[in-house]
Short mmCIF file of C-alpha atoms and ligand atoms in Angstrom, two decimals:
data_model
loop_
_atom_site.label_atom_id
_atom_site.label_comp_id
_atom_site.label_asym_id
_atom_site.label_seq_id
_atom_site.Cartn_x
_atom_site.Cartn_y
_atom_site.Cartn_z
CA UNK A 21 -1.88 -8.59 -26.64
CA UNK A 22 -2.22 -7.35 -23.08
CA UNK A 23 -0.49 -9.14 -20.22
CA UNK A 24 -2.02 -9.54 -17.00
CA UNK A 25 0.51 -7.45 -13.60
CA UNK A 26 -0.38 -10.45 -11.42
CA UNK A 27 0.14 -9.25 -8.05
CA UNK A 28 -0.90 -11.92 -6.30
CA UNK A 29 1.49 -14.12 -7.73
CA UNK A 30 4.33 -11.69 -7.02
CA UNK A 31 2.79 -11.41 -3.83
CA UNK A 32 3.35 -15.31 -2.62
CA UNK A 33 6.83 -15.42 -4.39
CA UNK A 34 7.75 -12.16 -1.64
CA UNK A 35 6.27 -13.79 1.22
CA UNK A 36 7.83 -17.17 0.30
CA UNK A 37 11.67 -15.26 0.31
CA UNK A 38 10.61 -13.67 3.58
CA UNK A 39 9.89 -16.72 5.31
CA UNK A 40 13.14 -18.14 4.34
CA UNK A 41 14.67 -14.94 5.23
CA UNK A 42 13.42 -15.25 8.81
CA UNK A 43 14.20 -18.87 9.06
CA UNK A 44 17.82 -18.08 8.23
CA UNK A 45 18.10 -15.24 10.43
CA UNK A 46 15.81 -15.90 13.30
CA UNK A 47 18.71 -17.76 15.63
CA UNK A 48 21.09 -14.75 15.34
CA UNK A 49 18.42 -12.03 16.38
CA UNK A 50 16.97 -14.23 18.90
CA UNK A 51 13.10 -13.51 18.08
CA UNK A 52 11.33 -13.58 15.25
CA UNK A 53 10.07 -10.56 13.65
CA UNK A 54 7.17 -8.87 15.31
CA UNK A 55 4.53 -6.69 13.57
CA UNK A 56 1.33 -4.82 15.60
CA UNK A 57 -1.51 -3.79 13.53
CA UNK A 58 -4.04 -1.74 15.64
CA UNK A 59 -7.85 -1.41 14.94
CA UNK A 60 -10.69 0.22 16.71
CA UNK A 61 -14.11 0.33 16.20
CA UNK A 62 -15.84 -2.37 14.36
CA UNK A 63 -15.48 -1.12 10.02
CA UNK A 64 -16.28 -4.17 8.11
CA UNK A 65 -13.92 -3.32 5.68
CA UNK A 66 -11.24 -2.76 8.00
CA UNK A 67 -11.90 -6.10 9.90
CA UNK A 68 -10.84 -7.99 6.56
CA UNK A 69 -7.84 -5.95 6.18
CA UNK A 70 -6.42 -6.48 9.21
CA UNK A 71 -7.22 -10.22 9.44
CA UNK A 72 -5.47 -10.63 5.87
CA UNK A 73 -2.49 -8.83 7.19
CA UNK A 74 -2.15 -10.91 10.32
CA UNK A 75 -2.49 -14.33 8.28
CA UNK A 76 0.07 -13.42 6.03
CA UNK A 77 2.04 -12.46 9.18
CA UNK A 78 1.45 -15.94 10.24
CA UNK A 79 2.19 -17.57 7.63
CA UNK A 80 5.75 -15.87 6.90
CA UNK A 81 6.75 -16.41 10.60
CA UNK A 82 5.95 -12.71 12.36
CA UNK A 83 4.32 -12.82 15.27
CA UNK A 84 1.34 -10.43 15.63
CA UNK A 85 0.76 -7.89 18.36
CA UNK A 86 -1.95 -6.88 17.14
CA UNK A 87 -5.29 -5.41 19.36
CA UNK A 88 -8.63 -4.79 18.33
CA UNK A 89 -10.09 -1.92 20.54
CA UNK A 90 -13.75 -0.66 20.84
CA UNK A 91 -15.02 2.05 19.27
CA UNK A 92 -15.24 4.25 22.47
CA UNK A 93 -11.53 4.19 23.10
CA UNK A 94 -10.35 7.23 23.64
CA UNK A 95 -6.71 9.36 21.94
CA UNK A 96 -4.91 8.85 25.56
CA UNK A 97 -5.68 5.14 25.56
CA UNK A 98 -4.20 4.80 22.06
CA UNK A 99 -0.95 7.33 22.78
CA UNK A 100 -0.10 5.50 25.62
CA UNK A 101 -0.14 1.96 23.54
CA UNK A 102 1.90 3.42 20.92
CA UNK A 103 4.44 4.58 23.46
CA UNK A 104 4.58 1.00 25.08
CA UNK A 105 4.87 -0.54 21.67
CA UNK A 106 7.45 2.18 20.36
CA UNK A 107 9.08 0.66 23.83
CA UNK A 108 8.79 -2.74 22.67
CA UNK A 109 11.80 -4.71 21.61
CA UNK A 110 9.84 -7.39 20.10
CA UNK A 111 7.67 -5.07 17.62
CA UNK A 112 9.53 -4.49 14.77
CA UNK A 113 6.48 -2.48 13.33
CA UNK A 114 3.51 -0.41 14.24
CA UNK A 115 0.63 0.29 12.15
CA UNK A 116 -3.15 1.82 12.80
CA UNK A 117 -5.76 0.79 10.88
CA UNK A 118 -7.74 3.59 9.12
CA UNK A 119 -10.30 4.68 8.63
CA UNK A 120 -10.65 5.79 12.46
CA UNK A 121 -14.01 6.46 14.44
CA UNK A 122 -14.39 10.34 13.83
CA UNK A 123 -13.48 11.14 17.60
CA UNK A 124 -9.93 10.13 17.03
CA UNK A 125 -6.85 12.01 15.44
CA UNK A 126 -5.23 9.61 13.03
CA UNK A 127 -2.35 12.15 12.38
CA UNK A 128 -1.57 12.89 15.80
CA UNK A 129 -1.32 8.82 16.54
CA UNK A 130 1.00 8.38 13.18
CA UNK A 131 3.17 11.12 14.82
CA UNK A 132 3.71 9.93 18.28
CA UNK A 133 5.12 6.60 16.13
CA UNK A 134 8.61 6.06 16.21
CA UNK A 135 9.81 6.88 12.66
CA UNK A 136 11.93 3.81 12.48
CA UNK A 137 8.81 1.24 13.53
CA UNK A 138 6.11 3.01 10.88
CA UNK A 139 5.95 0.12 8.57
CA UNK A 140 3.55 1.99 6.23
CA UNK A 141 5.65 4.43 5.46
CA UNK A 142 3.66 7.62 6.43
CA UNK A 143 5.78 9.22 9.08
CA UNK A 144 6.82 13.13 8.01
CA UNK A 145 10.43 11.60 8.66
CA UNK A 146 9.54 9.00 6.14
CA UNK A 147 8.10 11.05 3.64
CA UNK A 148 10.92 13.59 4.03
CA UNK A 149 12.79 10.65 3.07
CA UNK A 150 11.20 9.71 0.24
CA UNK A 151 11.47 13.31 -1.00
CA UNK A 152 14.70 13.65 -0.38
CA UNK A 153 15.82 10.44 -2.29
CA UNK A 154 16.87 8.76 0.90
CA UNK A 155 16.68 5.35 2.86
CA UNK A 156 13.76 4.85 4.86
CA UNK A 157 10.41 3.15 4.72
CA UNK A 158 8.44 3.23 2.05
CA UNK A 159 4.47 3.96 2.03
CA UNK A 160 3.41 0.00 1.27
CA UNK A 161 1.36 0.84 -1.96
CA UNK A 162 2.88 2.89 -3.95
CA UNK A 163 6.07 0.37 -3.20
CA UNK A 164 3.85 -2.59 -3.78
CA UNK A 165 2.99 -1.09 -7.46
CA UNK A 166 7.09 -0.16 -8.04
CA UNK A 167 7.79 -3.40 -7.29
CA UNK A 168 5.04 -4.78 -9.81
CA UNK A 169 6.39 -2.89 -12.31
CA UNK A 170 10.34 -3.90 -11.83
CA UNK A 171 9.14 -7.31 -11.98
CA UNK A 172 7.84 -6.94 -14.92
CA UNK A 173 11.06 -5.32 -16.13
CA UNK A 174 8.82 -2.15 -17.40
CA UNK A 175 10.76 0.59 -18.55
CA UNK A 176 10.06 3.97 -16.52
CA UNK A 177 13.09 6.14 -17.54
CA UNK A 178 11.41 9.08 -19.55
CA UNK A 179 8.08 8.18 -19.77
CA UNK A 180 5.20 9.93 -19.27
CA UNK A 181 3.45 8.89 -15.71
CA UNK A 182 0.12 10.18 -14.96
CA UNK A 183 -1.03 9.14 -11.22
CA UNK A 184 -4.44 9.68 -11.03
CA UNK A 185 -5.02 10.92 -7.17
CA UNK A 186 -3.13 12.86 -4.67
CA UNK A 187 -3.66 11.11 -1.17
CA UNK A 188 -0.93 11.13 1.25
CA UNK A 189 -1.50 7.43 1.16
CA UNK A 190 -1.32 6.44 -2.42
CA UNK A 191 -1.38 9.55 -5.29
CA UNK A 192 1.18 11.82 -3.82
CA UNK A 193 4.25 8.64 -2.70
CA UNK A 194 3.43 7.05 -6.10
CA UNK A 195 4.60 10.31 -7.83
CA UNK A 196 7.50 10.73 -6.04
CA UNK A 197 8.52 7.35 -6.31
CA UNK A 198 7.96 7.70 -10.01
CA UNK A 199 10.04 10.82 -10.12
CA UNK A 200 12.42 9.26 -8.69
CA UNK A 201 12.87 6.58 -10.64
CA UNK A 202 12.75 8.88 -13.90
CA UNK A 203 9.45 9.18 -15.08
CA UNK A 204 7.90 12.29 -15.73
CA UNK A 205 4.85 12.68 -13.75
CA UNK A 206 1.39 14.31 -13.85
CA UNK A 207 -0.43 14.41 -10.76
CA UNK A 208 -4.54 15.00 -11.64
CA UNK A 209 -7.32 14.88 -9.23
CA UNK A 210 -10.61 15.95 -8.86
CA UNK A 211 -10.31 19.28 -9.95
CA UNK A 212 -8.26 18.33 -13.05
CA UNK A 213 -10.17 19.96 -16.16
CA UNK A 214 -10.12 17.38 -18.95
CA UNK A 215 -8.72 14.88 -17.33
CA UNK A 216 -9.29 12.56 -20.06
CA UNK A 217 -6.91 13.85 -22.40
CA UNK A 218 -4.20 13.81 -19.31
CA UNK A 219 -4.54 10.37 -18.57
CA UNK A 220 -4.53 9.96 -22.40
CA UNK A 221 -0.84 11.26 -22.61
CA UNK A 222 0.22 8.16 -20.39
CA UNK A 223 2.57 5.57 -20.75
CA UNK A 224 1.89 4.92 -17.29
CA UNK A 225 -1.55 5.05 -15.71
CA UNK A 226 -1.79 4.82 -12.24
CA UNK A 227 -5.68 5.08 -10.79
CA UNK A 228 -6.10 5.92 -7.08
CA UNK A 229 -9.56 7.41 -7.01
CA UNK A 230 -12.03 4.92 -5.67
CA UNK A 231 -14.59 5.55 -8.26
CA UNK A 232 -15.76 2.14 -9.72
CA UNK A 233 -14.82 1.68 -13.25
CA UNK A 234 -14.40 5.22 -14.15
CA UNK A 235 -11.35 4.71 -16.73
CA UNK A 236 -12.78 3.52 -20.09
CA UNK A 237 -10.39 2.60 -22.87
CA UNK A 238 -11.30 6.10 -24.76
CA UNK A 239 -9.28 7.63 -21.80
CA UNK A 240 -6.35 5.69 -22.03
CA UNK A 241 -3.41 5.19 -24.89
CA UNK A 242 -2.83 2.19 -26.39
CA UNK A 243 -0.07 0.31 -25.28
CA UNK A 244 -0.21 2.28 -21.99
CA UNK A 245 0.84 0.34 -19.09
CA UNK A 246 -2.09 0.50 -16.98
CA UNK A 247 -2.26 0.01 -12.60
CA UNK A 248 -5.49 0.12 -10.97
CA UNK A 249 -5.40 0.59 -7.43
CA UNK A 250 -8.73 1.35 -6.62
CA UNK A 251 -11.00 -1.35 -4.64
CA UNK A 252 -14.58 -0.38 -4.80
CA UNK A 253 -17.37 -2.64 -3.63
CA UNK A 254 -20.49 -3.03 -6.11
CA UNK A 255 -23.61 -4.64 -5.87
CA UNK A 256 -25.68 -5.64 -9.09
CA UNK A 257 -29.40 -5.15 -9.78
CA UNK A 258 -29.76 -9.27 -8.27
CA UNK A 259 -28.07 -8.27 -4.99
CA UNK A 260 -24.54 -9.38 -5.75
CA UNK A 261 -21.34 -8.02 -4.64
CA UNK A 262 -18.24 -7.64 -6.20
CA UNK A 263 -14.92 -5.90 -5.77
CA UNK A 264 -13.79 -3.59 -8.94
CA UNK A 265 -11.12 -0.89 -9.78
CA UNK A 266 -11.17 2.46 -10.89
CA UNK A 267 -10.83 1.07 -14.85
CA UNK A 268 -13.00 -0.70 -16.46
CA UNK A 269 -10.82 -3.75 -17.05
CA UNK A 270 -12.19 -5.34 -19.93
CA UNK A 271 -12.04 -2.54 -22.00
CA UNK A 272 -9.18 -1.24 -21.30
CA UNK A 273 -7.05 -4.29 -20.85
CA UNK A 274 -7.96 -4.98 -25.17
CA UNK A 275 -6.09 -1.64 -25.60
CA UNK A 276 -3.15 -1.32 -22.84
CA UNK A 277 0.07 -3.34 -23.03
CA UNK A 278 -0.31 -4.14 -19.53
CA UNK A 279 -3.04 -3.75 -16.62
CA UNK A 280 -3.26 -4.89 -13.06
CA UNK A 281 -6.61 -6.95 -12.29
CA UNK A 282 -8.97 -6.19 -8.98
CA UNK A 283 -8.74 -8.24 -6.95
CA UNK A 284 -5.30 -10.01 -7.61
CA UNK A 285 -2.99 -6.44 -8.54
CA UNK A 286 -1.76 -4.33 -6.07
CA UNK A 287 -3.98 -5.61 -3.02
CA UNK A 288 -1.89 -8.69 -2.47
CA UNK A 289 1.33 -6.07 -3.08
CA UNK A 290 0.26 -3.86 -0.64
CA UNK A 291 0.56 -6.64 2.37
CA UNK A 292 3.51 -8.00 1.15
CA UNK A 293 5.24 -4.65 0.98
CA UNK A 294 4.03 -4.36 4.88
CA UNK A 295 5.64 -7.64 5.65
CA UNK A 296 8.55 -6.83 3.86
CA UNK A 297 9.30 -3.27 5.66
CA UNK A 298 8.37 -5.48 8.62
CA UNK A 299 11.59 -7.91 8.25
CA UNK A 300 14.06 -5.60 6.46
CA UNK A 301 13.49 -3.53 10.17
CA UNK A 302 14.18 -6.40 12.04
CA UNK A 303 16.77 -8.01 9.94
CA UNK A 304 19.10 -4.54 9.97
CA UNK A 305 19.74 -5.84 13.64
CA UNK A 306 22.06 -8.04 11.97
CA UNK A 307 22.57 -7.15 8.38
P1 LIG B 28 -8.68 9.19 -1.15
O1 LIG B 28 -10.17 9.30 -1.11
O2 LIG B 28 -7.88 9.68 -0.02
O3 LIG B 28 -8.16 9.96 -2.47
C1 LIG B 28 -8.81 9.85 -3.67
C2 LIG B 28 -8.18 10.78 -4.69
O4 LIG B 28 -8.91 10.68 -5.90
C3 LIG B 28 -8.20 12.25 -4.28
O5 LIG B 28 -6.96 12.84 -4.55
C4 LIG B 28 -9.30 12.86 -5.15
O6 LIG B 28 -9.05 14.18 -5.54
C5 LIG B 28 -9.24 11.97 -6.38
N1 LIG B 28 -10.53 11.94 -7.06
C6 LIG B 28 -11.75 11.72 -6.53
N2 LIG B 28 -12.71 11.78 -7.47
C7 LIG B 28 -12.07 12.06 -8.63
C8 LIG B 28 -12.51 12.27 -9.96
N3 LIG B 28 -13.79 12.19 -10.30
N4 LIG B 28 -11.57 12.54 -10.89
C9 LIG B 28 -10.27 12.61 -10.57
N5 LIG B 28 -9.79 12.42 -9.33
C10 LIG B 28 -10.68 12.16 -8.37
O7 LIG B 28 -8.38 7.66 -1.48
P2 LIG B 28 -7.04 6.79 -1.29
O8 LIG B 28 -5.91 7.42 -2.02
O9 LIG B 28 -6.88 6.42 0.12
O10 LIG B 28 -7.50 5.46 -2.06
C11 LIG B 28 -7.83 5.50 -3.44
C12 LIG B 28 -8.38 4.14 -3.85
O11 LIG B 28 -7.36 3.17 -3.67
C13 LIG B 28 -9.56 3.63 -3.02
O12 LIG B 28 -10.40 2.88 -3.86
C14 LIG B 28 -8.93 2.72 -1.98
O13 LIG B 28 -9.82 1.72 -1.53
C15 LIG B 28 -7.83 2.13 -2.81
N6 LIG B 28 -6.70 1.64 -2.03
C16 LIG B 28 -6.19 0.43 -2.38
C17 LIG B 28 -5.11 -0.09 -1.74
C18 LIG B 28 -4.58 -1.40 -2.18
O14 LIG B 28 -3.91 -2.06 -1.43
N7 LIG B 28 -4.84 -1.81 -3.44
C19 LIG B 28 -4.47 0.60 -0.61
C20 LIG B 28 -5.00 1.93 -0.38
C21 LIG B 28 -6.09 2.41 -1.07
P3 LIG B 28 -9.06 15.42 -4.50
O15 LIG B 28 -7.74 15.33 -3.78
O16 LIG B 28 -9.17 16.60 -5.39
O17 LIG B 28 -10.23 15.22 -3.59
#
């Protein structure tokens, strides 16, 4: 029988330790934690992103410095407000939202970020860490699905791990943190040849494609564990819109051992992994 990864479970049990965290800690530092997600331009998408991650700041006790600019704003404008936030002493963390408006550098912003305030986990200095097998902050998804998975208490030691996708933002942090954690890991992508029998092979699937229900149960083992990452947006011949993954859930979910759903897996896991890097910053003040 296949269990259900409920993320959004795990998600509300985090938040619910963090909010205790901060009420325990909050006298001794002085100020509560503070996070600033940064947006410009007006991506629908992106509005709903950034208004979930600044009610779950809310709600856990971070206070949000957050600014919405227009879509005209130019590199300068947004260097100098990452310099006065890097400045800050109440931001704790500093994150842009992408995508960007095509007139703006999204690399050159994450890399005038101090290291030690880039709460999603994208900094060089953080991904050197991450290679490296150090401390640092970890990119929020892949860490959202680890954290899924040790829940869950699923085994990872020697097993074959086949991350489907190699962004900087998902595919190529998930495989290291899978490596590191002793799996052995395949890495396809879009220029994979048969990638069917690859993801086959898997005792652990992860999807990061953003191709709506591409993954059917032929292409997967049975008893594979089984994390969908994707969010894709589909509309139905009568108009109505839906969000799915990259697997085809009820197929696959009759064959794996367990599967994340979409909505409800790793998009909850993804925020609370942000608020999490968020306080563990501002608590090593004190701890
Ligand atoms: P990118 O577009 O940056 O990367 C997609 C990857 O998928 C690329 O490596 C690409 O290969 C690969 N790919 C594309 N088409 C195929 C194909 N037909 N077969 C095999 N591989 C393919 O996306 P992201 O990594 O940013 O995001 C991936 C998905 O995850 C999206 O749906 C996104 O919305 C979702 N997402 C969800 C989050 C969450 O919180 N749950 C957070 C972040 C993202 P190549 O490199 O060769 O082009």
């Amino acid at each position: 029988m296949t269990n259900k990864l409920d993320g959004k479970a795990l998600a509300k049990k985090i938040k619910a330790e963090l909010q205790q965290k901060i009420q325990s800690l909050q006298n001794r530092i002085g100020r509560p934690p503070g996070l600033a997600v940064l947006m410009v331009g007006d991506n629908p998408g992106s509005a709903v992103y950034v208004r979930n991650k600044e009610k779950a700041c809310t709600k856990v006790g971070i206070t949000s410095f957050g600014k919405h600019f227009p879509e005209q704003t130019s590199q300068a404008e947004l260097t100098q407000v990452i310099q006065q936030l890097n400045q800050n002493r109440q931001v704790d963390g500093i994150l842009v939202q992408l995508p960007l408006p095509k007139h703006l550098d999204s690399t050159s912003l994450l890399y005038q970020t101090d290291p030690s305030k880039d709460v999603d986990g994208l900094h060089p200095m953080n991904l050197g860490q991450l290679i490296r097998g150090e401390k640092g902050l970890r990119s929020c998804t892949p860490a959202g699905v680890m954290r899924l998975l040790q829940e869950y208490n699923i085994e990872l030691q020697g097993k074959q791990a086949v991350v489907l996708g190699r962004s900087i933002l998902v595919g190529k942090p998930m495989a290291l943190m899978l490596l590191e954690a002793n799996s052995t890991v395949t890495i396809a992508h879009s220029r994979s040849h048969n990638l069917a029998a690859i993801t086959k092979n898997a005792d652990i699937l992860v999807t990061a494609v953003g191709r709506p229900e591409m993954i059917s149960a032929e292409m997967v083992k049975p008893g594979a564990v089984v994390i969908d990452v994707g969010i894709n947006r589909v509309t139905d011949e009568a108009g109505n819109s839906r969000l799915v993954g990259d697997v085809e859930f009820e197929s696959v979910a009759e064959i794996a051992e367990y599967i994340t759903p979409v909505p409800g897996g790793i998009g909850p896991m993804t925020v609370a992994m942000l608020l999490q890097n968020t306080v563990e910053r501002w608590s090593s003040l004190v701890e």
